[in-house]
Amino acid sequence: MLRALLYILPLALTIYAFIDCLNTPEEETKHLPKVVWVIIILLFWIVGPIVWFFAGKVRRAASARGRAGGWVAPDDNPEFLKSLKRDGPADDSARDSAPGSAPGSAPKDDDAVLDELEADLRRSDEEPKKRESGEDTES
């Protein structure tokens, strides 16, 4: 088992370094072109990956990576929050209006909305019963 680890660990390190080198943009490689780094990693399969990790790639701090143009969650993005305030409705009447009503129309009272929903529910429950009894729903 221990002998297998002597081959598996350097092989895994080489594969990881190889994939990392291929995924690294050309601008982020240091000292040598990317193609040369790939050759070094594959030819010197124990030393090559170690040299790649320490000297081949520009490393940044984890906090700098998120701020360098990476994706930021909307609630952490000040530009997005400003756009919500800027593009929001002028008054709260549009937000308070009932679902399905036209924007800018007067808000409906809650009882009226509930009455409409109950009527729609009753109609949808009665349609299958009418079909079963043989009544024509279209006439």
Protein backbone atom coordinates (compact mmCIF):
# COMPACT_ATOMS: atom_id res chain seq x y z
CA MET A 1 0.00 0.00 0.00
CA LEU A 2 2.78 2.43 0.89
CA ARG A 3 4.55 1.68 -2.39
CA ALA A 4 1.41 2.59 -4.31
CA LEU A 5 1.27 5.97 -2.56
CA LEU A 6 4.81 6.70 -3.76
CA TYR A 7 3.45 6.63 -7.33
CA ILE A 8 -0.11 7.85 -6.85
CA LEU A 9 0.66 11.09 -4.96
CA PRO A 10 3.21 12.48 -7.45
CA LEU A 11 0.95 11.42 -10.32
CA ALA A 12 -2.04 13.21 -8.75
CA LEU A 13 0.12 16.29 -8.13
CA THR A 14 1.29 16.25 -11.74
CA ILE A 15 -2.25 15.91 -13.09
CA TYR A 16 -3.50 18.73 -10.87
CA ALA A 17 -0.62 21.02 -11.87
CA PHE A 18 -1.13 20.16 -15.55
CA ILE A 19 -4.84 21.04 -15.44
CA ASP A 20 -4.13 24.18 -13.39
CA CYS A 21 -1.53 25.28 -15.94
CA LEU A 22 -3.91 24.68 -18.85
CA ASN A 23 -6.69 26.67 -17.15
CA THR A 24 -4.42 29.59 -16.28
CA PRO A 25 -4.57 32.50 -18.74
CA GLU A 26 -1.33 33.30 -20.56
CA GLU A 27 -1.16 36.71 -18.84
CA GLU A 28 -1.00 35.10 -15.39
CA THR A 29 1.98 32.84 -16.05
CA LYS A 30 5.32 34.06 -14.70
CA HIS A 31 8.88 33.77 -16.05
CA LEU A 32 8.14 31.40 -18.99
CA PRO A 33 5.45 30.95 -21.66
CA LYS A 34 2.59 28.63 -20.83
CA VAL A 35 3.70 25.96 -23.34
CA VAL A 36 7.10 25.72 -21.66
CA TRP A 37 5.43 25.31 -18.27
CA VAL A 38 3.33 22.43 -19.62
CA ILE A 39 6.47 20.71 -20.92
CA ILE A 40 8.28 21.21 -17.58
CA ILE A 41 5.32 19.79 -15.64
CA LEU A 42 5.07 16.72 -17.87
CA LEU A 43 8.81 15.99 -18.20
CA PHE A 44 9.83 16.52 -14.60
CA TRP A 45 6.83 14.89 -12.98
CA ILE A 46 7.85 15.42 -9.35
CA VAL A 47 9.82 18.66 -9.46
CA GLY A 48 7.88 20.29 -12.33
CA PRO A 49 4.52 20.58 -10.54
CA ILE A 50 6.16 21.89 -7.37
CA VAL A 51 8.05 24.55 -9.34
CA TRP A 52 4.80 25.46 -11.15
CA PHE A 53 2.94 26.04 -7.89
CA PHE A 54 5.68 28.20 -6.39
CA ALA A 55 7.07 30.10 -9.39
CA GLY A 56 4.85 29.61 -12.43
CA LYS A 57 1.62 31.39 -11.67
CA VAL A 58 0.70 34.83 -10.39
CA ARG A 59 -0.94 34.19 -7.02
CA ARG A 60 -3.41 36.62 -5.49
CA ALA A 61 -4.95 36.73 -2.07
CA ALA A 62 -8.40 35.17 -1.80
CA SER A 63 -10.04 38.49 -0.89
CA ALA A 64 -8.47 40.24 -3.87
CA ARG A 65 -9.82 37.61 -6.26
CA GLY A 66 -13.47 38.45 -5.59
CA ARG A 67 -12.96 42.18 -6.04
CA ALA A 68 -10.88 41.98 -9.21
CA GLY A 69 -13.87 41.83 -11.55
CA GLY A 70 -15.27 38.52 -10.34
CA TRP A 71 -18.92 37.86 -9.65
CA VAL A 72 -20.40 39.56 -6.61
CA ALA A 73 -23.74 38.69 -5.05
CA PRO A 74 -26.44 41.31 -5.75
CA ASP A 75 -26.92 42.19 -2.10
CA ASP A 76 -23.17 42.90 -1.82
CA ASN A 77 -22.98 44.92 -5.03
CA PRO A 78 -23.42 48.65 -4.35
CA GLU A 79 -24.00 49.47 -8.05
CA PHE A 80 -26.89 47.00 -8.20
CA LEU A 81 -28.45 48.41 -5.03
CA LYS A 82 -28.17 51.95 -6.42
CA SER A 83 -29.88 50.84 -9.64
CA LEU A 84 -32.79 49.46 -7.61
CA LYS A 85 -33.28 52.77 -5.88
CA ARG A 86 -32.96 54.68 -9.16
CA ASP A 87 -35.26 52.41 -11.21
CA GLY A 88 -37.83 51.78 -8.46
CA PRO A 89 -41.43 53.02 -8.64
CA ALA A 90 -42.07 56.66 -7.84
CA ASP A 91 -44.69 55.77 -5.25
CA ASP A 92 -45.71 52.63 -3.40
CA SER A 93 -49.09 52.29 -5.12
CA ALA A 94 -47.67 50.05 -7.87
CA ARG A 95 -46.16 47.71 -5.30
CA ASP A 96 -49.40 47.50 -3.31
CA SER A 97 -51.62 46.74 -6.32
CA ALA A 98 -53.08 43.30 -6.69
CA PRO A 99 -51.29 40.64 -8.70
CA GLY A 100 -52.33 40.64 -12.32
CA SER A 101 -53.55 44.21 -12.27
CA ALA A 102 -52.06 46.80 -14.56
CA PRO A 103 -49.12 48.74 -13.13
CA GLY A 104 -50.09 52.19 -11.99
CA SER A 105 -53.75 51.24 -11.46
CA ALA A 106 -55.35 51.86 -8.10
CA PRO A 107 -54.74 49.11 -5.56
CA LYS A 108 -57.65 46.80 -4.91
CA ASP A 109 -58.94 46.22 -1.46
CA ASP A 110 -57.98 42.82 -0.01
CA ASP A 111 -61.55 41.60 0.33
CA ALA A 112 -62.24 42.26 -3.35
CA VAL A 113 -59.13 40.34 -4.37
CA LEU A 114 -60.10 37.41 -2.15
CA ASP A 115 -63.63 37.39 -3.55
CA GLU A 116 -62.28 37.25 -7.12
CA LEU A 117 -59.92 34.38 -6.25
CA GLU A 118 -62.70 32.43 -4.54
CA ALA A 119 -64.98 32.90 -7.56
CA ASP A 120 -62.23 31.64 -9.89
CA LEU A 121 -61.68 28.63 -7.64
CA ARG A 122 -65.40 27.80 -7.57
CA ARG A 123 -65.59 28.02 -11.39
CA SER A 124 -62.58 25.73 -11.82
CA ASP A 125 -64.13 23.21 -9.38
CA GLU A 126 -67.52 23.27 -11.13
CA GLU A 127 -66.20 22.74 -14.68
CA PRO A 128 -65.23 19.05 -14.23
CA LYS A 129 -68.56 18.35 -12.51
CA LYS A 130 -70.45 19.87 -15.45
CA ARG A 131 -68.42 17.80 -17.92
CA GLU A 132 -69.18 14.61 -15.99
CA SER A 133 -72.89 15.34 -15.88
CA GLY A 134 -72.91 15.93 -19.65
CA GLU A 135 -73.63 19.62 -19.65
CA ASP A 136 -72.04 21.65 -22.41
CA THR A 137 -69.73 24.29 -20.90
CA GLU A 138 -69.21 26.21 -24.13
CA SER A 139 -72.88 27.14 -24.78
